[in-house]
Coordinates of C-alpha atoms in Angstrom, one line a residue:
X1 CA -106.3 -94.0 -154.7
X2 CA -108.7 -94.3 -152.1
X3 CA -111.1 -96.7 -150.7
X4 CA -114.9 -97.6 -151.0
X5 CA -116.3 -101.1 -149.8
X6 CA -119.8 -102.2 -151.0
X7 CA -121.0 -105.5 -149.9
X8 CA -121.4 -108.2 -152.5
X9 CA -124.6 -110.1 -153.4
X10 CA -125.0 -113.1 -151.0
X11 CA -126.9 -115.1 -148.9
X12 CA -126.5 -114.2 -145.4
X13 CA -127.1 -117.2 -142.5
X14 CA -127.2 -115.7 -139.0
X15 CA -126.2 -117.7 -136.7
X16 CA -124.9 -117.4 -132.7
X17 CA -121.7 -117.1 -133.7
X18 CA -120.1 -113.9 -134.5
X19 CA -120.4 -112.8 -137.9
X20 CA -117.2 -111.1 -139.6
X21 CA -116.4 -109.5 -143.3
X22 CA -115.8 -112.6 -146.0
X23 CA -113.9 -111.0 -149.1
X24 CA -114.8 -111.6 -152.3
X25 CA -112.4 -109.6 -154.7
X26 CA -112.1 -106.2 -155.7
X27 CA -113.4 -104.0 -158.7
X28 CA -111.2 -100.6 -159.6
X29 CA -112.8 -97.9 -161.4
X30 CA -111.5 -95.3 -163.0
X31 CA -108.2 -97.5 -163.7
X32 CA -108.0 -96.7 -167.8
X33 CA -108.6 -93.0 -167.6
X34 CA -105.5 -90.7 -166.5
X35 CA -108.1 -87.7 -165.5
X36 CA -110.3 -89.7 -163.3
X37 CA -109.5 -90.8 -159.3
X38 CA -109.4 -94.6 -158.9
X39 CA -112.1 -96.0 -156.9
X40 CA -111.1 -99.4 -155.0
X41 CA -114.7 -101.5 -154.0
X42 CA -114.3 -104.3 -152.2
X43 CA -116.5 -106.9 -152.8
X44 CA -118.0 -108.4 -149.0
X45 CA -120.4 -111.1 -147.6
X46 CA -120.7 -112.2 -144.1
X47 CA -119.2 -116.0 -142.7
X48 CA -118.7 -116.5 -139.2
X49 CA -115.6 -117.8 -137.1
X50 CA -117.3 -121.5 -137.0
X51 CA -116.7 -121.9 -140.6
X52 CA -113.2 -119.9 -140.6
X53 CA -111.7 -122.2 -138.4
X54 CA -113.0 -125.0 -140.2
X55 CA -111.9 -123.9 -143.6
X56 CA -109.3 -121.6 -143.9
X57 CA -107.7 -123.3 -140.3
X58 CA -107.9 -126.4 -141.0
X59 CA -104.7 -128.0 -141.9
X60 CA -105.8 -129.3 -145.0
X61 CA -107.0 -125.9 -146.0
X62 CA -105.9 -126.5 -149.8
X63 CA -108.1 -128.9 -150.3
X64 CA -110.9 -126.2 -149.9
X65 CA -109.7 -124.1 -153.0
X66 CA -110.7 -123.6 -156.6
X67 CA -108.0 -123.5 -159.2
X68 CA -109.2 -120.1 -160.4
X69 CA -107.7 -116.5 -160.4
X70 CA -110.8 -115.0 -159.9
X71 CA -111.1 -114.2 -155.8
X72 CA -114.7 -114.9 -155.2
X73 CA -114.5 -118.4 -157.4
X74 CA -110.6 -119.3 -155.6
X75 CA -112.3 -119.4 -152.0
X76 CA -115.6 -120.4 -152.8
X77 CA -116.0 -123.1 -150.6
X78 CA -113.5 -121.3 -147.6
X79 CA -114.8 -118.5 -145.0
X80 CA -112.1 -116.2 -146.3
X81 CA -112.8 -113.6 -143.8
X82 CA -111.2 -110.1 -144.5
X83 CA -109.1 -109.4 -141.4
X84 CA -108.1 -105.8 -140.9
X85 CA -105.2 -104.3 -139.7
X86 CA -103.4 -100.8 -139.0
X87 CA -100.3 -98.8 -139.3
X88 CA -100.6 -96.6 -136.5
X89 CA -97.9 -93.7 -136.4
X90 CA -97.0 -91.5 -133.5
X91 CA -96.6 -87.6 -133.3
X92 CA -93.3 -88.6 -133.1
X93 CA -93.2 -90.3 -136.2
X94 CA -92.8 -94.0 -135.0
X95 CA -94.8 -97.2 -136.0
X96 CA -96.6 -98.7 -133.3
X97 CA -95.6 -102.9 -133.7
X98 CA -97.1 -105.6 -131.3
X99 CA -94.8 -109.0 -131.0
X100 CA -97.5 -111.6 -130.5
X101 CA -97.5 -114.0 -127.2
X102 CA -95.2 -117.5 -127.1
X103 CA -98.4 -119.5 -126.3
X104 CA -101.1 -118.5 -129.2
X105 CA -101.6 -121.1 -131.8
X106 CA -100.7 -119.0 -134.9
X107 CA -97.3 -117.0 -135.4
X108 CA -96.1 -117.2 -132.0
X109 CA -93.6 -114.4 -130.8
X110 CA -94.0 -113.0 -134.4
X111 CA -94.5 -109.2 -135.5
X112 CA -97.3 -107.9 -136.4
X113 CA -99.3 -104.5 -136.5
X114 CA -102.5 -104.3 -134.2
X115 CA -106.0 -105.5 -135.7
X116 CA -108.4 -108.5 -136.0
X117 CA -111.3 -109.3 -137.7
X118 CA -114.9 -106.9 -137.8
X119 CA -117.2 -108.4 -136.4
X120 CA -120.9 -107.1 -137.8
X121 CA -123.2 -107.5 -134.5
X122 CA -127.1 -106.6 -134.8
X123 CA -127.5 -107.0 -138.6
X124 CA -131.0 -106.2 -140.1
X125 CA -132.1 -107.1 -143.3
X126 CA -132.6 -103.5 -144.5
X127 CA -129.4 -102.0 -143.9
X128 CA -126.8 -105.0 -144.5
X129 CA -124.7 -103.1 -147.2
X130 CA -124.3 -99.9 -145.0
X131 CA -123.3 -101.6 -141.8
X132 CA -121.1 -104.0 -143.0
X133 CA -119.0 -100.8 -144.7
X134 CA -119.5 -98.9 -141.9
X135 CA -118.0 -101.6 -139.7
X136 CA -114.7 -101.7 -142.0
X137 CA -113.7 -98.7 -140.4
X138 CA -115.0 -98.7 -136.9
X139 CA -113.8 -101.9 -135.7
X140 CA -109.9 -101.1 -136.8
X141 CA -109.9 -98.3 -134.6
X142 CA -111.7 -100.6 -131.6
X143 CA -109.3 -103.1 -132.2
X144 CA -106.4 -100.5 -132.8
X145 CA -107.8 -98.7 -128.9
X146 CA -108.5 -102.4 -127.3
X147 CA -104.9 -103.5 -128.3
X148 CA -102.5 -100.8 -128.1
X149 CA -104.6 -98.9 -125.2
X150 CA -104.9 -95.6 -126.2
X151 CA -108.2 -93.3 -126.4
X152 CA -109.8 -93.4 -129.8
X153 CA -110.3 -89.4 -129.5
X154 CA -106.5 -89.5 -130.0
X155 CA -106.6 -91.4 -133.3
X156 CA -107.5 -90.1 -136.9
X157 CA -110.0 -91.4 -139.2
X158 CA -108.7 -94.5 -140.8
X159 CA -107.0 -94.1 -144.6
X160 CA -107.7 -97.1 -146.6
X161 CA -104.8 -98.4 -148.4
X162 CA -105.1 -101.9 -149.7
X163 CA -105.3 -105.3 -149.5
X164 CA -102.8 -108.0 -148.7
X165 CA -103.2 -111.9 -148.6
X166 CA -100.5 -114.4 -147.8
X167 CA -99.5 -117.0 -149.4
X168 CA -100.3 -119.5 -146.1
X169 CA -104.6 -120.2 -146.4
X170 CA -104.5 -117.2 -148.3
X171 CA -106.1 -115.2 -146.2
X172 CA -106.8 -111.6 -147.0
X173 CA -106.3 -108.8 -144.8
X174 CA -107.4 -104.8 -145.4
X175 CA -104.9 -102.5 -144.4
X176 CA -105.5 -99.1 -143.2
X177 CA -102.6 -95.8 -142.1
X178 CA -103.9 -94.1 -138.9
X179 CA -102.1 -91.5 -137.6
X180 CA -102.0 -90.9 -133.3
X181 CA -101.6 -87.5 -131.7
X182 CA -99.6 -89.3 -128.9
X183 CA -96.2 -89.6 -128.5
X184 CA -94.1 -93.2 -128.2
X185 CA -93.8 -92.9 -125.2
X186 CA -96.7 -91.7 -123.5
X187 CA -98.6 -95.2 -125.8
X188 CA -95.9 -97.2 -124.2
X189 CA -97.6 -96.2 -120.9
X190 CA -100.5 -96.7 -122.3
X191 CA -99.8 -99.8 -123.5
X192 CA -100.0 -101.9 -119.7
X193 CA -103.4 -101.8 -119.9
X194 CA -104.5 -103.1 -122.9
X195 CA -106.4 -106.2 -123.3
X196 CA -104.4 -107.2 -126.2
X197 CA -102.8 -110.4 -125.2
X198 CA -99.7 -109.7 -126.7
X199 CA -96.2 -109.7 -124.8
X200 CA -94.5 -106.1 -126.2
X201 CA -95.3 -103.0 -128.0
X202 CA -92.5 -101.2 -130.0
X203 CA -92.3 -98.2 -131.3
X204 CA -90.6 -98.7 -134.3
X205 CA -88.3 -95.9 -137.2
X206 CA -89.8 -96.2 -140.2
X207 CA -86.2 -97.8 -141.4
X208 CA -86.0 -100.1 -138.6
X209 CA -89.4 -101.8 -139.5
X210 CA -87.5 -103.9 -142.2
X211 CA -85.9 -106.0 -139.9
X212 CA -88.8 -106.9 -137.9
X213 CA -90.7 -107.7 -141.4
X214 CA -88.6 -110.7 -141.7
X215 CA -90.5 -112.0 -138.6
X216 CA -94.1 -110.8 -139.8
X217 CA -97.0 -113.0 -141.6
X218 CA -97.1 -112.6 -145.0
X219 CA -100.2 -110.3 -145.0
X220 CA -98.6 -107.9 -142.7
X221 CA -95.1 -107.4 -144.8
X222 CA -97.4 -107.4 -147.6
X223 CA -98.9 -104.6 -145.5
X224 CA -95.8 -103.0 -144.5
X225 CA -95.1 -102.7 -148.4
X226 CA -98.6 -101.1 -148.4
X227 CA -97.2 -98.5 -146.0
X228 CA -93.8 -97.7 -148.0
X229 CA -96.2 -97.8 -151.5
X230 CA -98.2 -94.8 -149.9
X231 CA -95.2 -92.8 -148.6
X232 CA -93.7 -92.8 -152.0
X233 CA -96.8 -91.7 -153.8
X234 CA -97.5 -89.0 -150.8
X235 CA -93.8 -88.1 -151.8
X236 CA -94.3 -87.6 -155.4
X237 CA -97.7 -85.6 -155.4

């Protein structure tokens, strides 16, 4: 499976705020037939941080949802902004994990793989659809160089390989495998100057990850499971 975003139908507002990726769902195609490659298009609109912290941070973010299992009609009164995140893995065949500062508001000191949110700057009317796909998949690997500090000519192109969304405001989060032609410990070095805000990088085993996913948000062991999903199908091909 592989992915391909579109951007949904919607009414765009630009305002001075930045504007980031709001999800609306997910269409698969090619799911029934055994002979054709599955296409996953994400549904996306645009909502800025104003209304994400208003919505989907505000502690009464429950009262905001639909009763509904359809995505787009769940969240239709929340930003829902699509935050994106990466599984970075070294030439030495570690996983790059960030341990978030003691003084942010959300998850402090938990574990968590480097991303953010795209932000979609200098939108024009004409070409909405192919920047705010485009953007999917350059901003991870800004966010991925701005936060971990290494050169993007050391990273490959990003692989798509889902979505996650946890259970706490149910906010969803895309979730992409990049590998880096650095070693562990040359990133490490790397790492002092980043403008991450974080306190620690690790450079993680593939088998050790599990015990740090106890102390992850629910999008990123959802994304960890993402991770382990994909090595178990590039195993069986």
């Amino acid at each position: 499976m592989y992915g391909s975003l579109v951007n949904g139908e919607s009414s765009f507002l630009f305002t001075d705020w930045p504007m980031i990726s709001q999800y609306g769902g997910h269409i698969l195609h090619g799911e029934s037939s055994s002979n054709q490659e599955v296409h996953a298009c994400l549904l996306l609109g645009l909502t800025d941080y104003r209304t994400f912290v208003g919505t989907k941070l505000n502690p009464l973010w429950e009262k905001f949802l639909v009763p509904s299992e359809d995505e787009s009609a769940h969240c239709l009164h929340t930003a829902n902004p699509l935050g994106n995140s990466a599984v970075v893995e070294t030439a030495d065949g570690k996983i790059i994990v960030l341990q978030r500062s003691n003084n942010v508001g959300e998850f402090a000191g938990h574990f968590m793989f480097p991303g953010g949110h795209p932000e979609n700057h200098d939108l024009t009317a004409t070409c909405v659809n192919e920047m705010v796909s485009q953007e999917m998949f350059d901003s991870i690997i800004r966010e991925v160089v701005e936060e971990i500090g290494v050169p993007a000519s050391s990273l490959s192109d990003p692989n798509f390989i889902g979505i996650s969304q946890r259970v706490l405001n149910v906010r969803p989060a895309a979730f992409f495998y990049i590998k880096c032609r650095l070693q562990s410990a040359e990133i490490q070095h790397l790492y002092t100057n980043a403008q991450d805000g974080q306190t620690q990088l690790y450079a993680v085993a593939e088998n050790d990850l599990g015990i740090m996913g106890h102390k992850m948000p629910g999008c990123h062991r959802g994304g960890l499971a993402l991770y382990k999903l994909m090595n178990e199908v590039v195993k069986d091909a």
